[in-house]
Tab-separated table of C-alpha atoms in Angstrom:
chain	number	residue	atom	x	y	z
A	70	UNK	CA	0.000	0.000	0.000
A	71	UNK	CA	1.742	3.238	-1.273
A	72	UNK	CA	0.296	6.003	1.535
A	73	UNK	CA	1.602	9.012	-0.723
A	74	UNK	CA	-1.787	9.244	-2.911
A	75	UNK	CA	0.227	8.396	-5.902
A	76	UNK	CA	-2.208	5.083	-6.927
A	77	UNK	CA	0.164	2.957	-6.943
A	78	UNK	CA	0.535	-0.325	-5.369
A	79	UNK	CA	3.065	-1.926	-3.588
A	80	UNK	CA	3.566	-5.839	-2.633
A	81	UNK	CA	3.006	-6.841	1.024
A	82	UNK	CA	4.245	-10.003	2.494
A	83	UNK	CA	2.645	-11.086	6.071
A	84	UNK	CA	5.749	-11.984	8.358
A	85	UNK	CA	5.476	-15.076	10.373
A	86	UNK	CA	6.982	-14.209	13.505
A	87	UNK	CA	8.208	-17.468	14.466
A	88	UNK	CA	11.722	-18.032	15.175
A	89	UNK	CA	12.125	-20.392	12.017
A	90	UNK	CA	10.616	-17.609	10.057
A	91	UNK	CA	13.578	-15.495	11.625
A	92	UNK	CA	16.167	-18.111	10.985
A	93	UNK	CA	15.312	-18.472	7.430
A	94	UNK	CA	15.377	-14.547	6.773
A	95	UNK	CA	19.044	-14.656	8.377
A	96	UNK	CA	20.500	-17.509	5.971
A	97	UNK	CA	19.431	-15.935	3.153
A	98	UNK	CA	21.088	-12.615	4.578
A	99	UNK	CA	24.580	-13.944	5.556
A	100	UNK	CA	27.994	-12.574	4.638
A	101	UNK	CA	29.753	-11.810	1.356
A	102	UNK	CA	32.593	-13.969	0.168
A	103	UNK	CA	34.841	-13.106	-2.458
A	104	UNK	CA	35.292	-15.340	-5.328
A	105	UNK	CA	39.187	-15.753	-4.498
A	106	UNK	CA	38.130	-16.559	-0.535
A	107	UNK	CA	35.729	-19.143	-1.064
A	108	UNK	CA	37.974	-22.368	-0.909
A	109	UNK	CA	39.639	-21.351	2.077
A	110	UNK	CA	36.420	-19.921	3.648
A	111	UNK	CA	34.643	-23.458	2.910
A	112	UNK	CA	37.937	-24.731	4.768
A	113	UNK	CA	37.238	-22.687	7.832
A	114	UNK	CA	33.650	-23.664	7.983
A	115	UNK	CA	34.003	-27.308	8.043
A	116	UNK	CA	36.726	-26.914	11.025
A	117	UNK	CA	34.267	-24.530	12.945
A	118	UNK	CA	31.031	-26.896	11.909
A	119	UNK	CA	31.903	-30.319	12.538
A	120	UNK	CA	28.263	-30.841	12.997
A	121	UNK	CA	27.039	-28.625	10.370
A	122	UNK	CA	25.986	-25.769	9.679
A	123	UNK	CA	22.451	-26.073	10.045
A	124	UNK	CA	22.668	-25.948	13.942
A	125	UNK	CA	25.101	-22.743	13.819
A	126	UNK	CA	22.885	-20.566	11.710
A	127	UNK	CA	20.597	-20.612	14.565
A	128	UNK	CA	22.709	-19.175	16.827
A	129	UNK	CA	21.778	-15.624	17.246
A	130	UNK	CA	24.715	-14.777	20.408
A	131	UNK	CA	26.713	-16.763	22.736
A	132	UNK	CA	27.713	-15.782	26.227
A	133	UNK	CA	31.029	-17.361	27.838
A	134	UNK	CA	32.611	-16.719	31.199
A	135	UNK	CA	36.193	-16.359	31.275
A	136	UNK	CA	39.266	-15.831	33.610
A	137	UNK	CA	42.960	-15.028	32.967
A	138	UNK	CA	45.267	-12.447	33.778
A	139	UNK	CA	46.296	-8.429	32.382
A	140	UNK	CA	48.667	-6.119	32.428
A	141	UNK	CA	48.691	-2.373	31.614
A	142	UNK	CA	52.358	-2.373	30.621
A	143	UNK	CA	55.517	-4.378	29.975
A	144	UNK	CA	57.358	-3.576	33.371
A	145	UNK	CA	53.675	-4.265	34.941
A	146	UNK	CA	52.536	-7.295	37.258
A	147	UNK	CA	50.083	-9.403	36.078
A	148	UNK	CA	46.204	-8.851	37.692
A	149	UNK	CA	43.786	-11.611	37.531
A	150	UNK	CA	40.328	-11.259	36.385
A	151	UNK	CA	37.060	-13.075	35.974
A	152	UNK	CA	34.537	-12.057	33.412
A	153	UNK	CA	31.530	-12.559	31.108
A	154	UNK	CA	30.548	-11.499	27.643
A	155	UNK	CA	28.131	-12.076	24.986
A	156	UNK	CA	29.223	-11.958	21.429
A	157	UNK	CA	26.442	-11.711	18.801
A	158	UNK	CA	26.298	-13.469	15.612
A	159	UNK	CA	24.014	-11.328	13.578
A	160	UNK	CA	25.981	-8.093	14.111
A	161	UNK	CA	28.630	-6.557	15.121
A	162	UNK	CA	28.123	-5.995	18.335
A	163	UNK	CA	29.721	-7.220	21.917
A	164	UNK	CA	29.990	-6.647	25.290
A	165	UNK	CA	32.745	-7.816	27.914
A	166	UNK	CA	32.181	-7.318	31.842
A	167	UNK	CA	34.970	-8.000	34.033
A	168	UNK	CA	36.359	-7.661	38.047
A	169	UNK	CA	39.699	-7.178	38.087
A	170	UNK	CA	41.313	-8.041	41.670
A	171	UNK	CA	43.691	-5.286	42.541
A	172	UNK	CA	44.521	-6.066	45.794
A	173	UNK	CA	43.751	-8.260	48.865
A	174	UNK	CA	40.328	-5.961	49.146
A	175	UNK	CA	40.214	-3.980	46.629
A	176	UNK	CA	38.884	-4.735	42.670
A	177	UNK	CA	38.214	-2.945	39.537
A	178	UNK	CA	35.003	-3.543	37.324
A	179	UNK	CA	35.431	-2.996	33.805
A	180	UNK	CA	33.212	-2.692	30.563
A	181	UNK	CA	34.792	-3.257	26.858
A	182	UNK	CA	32.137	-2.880	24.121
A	183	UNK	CA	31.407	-2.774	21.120
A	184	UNK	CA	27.414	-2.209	20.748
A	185	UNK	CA	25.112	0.174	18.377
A	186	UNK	CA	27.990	1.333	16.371
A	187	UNK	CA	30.229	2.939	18.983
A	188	UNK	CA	32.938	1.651	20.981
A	189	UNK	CA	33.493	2.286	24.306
A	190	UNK	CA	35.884	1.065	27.769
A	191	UNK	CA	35.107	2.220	30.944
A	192	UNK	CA	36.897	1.260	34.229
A	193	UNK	CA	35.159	1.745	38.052
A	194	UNK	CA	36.092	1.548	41.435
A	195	UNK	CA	33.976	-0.656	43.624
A	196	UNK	CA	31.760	-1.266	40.225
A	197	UNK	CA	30.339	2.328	41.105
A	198	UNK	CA	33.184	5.267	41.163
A	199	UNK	CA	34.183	6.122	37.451
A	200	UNK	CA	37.993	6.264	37.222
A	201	UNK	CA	38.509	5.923	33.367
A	202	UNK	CA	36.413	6.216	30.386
A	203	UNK	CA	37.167	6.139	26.925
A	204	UNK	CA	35.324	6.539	23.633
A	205	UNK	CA	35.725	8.213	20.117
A	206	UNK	CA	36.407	7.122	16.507
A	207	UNK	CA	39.569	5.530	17.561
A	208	UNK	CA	37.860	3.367	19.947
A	209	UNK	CA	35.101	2.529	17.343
A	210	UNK	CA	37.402	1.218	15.515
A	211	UNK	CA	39.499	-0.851	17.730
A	212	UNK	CA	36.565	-2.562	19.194
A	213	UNK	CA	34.855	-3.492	15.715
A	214	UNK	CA	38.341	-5.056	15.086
A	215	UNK	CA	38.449	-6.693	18.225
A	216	UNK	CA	34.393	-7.899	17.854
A	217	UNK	CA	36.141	-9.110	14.438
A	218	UNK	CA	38.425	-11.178	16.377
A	219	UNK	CA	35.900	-13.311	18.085
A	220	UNK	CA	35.466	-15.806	15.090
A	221	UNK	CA	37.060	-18.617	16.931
A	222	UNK	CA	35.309	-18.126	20.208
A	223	UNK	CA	31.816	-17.064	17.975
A	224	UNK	CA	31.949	-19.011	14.732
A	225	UNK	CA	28.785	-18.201	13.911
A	226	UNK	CA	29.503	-15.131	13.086
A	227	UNK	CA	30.720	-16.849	9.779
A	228	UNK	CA	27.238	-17.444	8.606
A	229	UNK	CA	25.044	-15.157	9.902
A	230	UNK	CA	26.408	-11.872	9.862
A	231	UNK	CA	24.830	-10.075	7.050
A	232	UNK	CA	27.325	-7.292	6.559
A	233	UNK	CA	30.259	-9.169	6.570
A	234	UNK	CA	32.962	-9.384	4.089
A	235	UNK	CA	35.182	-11.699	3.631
A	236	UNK	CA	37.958	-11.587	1.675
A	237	UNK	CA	41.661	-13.219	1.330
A	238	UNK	CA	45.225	-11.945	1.986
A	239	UNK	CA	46.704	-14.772	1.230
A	240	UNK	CA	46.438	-18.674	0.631
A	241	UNK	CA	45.851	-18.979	4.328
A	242	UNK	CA	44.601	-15.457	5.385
A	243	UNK	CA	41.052	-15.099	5.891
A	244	UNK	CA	40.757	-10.461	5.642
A	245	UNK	CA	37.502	-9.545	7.563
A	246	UNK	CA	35.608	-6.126	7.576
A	247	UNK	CA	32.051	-4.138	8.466
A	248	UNK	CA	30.625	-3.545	5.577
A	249	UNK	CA	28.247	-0.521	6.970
A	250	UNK	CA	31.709	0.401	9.069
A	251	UNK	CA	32.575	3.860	8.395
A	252	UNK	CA	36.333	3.725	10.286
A	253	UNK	CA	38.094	1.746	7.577
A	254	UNK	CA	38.459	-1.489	9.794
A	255	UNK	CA	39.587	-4.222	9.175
A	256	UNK	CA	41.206	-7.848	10.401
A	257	UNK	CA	43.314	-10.787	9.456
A	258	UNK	CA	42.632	-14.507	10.252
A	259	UNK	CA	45.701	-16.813	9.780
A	260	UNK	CA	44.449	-20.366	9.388
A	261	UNK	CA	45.982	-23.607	9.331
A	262	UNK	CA	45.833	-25.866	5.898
A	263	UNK	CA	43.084	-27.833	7.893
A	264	UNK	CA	41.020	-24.786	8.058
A	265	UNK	CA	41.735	-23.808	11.896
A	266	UNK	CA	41.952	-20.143	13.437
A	267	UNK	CA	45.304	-19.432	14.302
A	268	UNK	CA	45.991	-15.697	14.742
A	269	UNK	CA	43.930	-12.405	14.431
A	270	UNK	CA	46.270	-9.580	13.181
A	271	UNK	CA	45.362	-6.092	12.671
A	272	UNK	CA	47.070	-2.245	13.170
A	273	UNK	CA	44.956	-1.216	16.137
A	274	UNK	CA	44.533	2.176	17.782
A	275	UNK	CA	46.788	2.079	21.157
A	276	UNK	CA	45.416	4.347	23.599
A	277	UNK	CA	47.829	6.276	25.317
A	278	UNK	CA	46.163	8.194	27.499
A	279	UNK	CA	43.268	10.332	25.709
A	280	UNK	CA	45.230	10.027	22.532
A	281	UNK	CA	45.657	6.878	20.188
A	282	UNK	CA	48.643	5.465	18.390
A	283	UNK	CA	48.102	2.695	15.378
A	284	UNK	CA	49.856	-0.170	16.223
A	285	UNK	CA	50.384	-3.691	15.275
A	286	UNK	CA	48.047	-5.915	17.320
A	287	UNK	CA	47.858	-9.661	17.546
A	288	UNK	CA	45.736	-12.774	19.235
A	289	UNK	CA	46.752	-16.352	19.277
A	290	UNK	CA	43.976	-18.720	19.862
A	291	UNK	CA	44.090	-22.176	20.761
A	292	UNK	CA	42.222	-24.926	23.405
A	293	UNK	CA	39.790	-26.206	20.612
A	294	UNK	CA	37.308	-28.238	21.666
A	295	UNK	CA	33.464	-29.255	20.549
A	296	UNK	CA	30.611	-28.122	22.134
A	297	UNK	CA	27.420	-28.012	20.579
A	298	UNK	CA	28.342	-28.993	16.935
A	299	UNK	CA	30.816	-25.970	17.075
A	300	UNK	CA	34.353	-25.898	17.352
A	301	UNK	CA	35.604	-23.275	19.672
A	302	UNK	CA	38.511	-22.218	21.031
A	303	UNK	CA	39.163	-21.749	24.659
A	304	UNK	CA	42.411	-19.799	25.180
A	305	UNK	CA	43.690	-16.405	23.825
A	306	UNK	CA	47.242	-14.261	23.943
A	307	UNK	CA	46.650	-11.129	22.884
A	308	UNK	CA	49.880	-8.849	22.082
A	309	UNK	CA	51.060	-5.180	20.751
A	310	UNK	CA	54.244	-5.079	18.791
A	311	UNK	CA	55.951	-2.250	20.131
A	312	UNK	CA	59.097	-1.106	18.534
A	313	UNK	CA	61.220	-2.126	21.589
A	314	UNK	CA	59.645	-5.880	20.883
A	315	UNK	CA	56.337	-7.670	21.822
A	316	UNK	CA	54.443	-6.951	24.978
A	317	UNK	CA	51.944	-9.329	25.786
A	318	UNK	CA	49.186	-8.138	27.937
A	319	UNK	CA	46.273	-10.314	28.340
A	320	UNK	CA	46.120	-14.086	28.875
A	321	UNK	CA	42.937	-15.973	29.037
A	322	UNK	CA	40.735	-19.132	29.056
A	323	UNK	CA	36.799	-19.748	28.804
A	324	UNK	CA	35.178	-21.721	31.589
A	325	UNK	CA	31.832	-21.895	29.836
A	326	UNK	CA	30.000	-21.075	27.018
A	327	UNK	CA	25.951	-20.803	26.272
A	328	UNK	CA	23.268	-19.710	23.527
């Protein structure tokens, strides 16, 4: 029905609001693959689906709890954490919520996200008392690479993500990016010649204070296991490759995962 008064018609389809209505609309709607990706994306798929697709493209977000230990620079001591975060598979969008134990009595909370289009960290005291907040088009961007780097731990992400692209870098480099993302980001996969996620590698903004510095970033993944017709990893490194050499700051496994 065309409301303008213009007489002409228009075609309306009834929705059916069930949820395999829903799941039908999103695997016709799933990411684009380039022609010169497609063999190793098919590769990546059949290590991340052992079961199949068919119970993956169901999978609208999956939560996991995690643990592991950070560090805010080289000379640093590691601080353990426990946290939880949901990772969506539809869009890009994510959202990790941690305590970080700072001392015998005291903790930090903190919130990395990724969620509506903006990125944003902020850091508390007591989970109430704001002591750091960041956001801007530098953060945008580092946090839509970093939601990009949660194919092995969300794979998928690999089906139903409708404004994905996937392209290649390589014979085993998987190049990922936001298609409706206006801050130019994007991310590497390296994958073994079986197909598996090895490293995410991308020039990140570093935030130094207020200000941000692109930098070479990396994650190595590992700790596959199977878990509800999904293979997912369960461990991450993540790095920056600093002129003066490679300063790891974050270790971490999963504990659990759910839909």
């Amino acid at each position: 029905y065309d409301a303008s008064g213009s007489g002409r018609s228009r075609r309306c389809v009834r929705l059916d609001p069930s949820r395999d209505a829903i799941f039908k609309a999103m695997n016709d709607t799933g990411p684009t693959v380039t022609t010169e990706a497609q063999p190793l994306f098919a590769k990546v798929c059949a290590f991340c689906f052992p079961g199949g697709e068919e119970a993956a493209r169901r999978v609208l977000a999956i939560r996991t709890t995690q643990r592991g230990e950070m560090r805010m620079s080289p000379q640093a001591k590691w601080i353990p954490f426990t946290s939880e975060e949901v990772t969506h598979a539809t869009r890009s969008n994510f959202r990790w919520d941690a305590r970080i134990k700072t001392g015998a009595f005291t903790s930090l909370t903190a919130t990395d996200a990724f969620e509506e289009g903006r990125g944003r960290l902020v850091v508390k005291v007591a989970g109430a008392i704001p002591v750091n907040k960041l956001e801007g088009p530098d953060l945008d961007k580092g946090e839509l690479q970093r939601y990009l780097s949660s194919i092995a731990f969300c794979p998928p992400i690999l089906l139903n993500h409708a404004s994905l692209e996937i392209a290649s870098d390589g014979p085993l480099t998987l190049r990922l990016r936001n298609r409706q993302d206006s801050t130019e980001a994007i991310l590497d996969i390296d994958v073994s010649g079986e197909g598996q996620p090895l490293t995410c590698r991308a020039d990140r903004p570093r935030m130094l204070g207020k200000k941000a510095l692109l930098t070479p970033w990396s994650g190595i993944v590992a700790g596959y296991q199977e878990w509800n017709g999904l293979r997912v990893a369960t461990r991450l490194e993540v790095s920056w490759h600093l002129p003066e050499g490679q300063f790891t700051y974050y270790r971490g496994e999963i504990l659990s995962f759910s839909l």
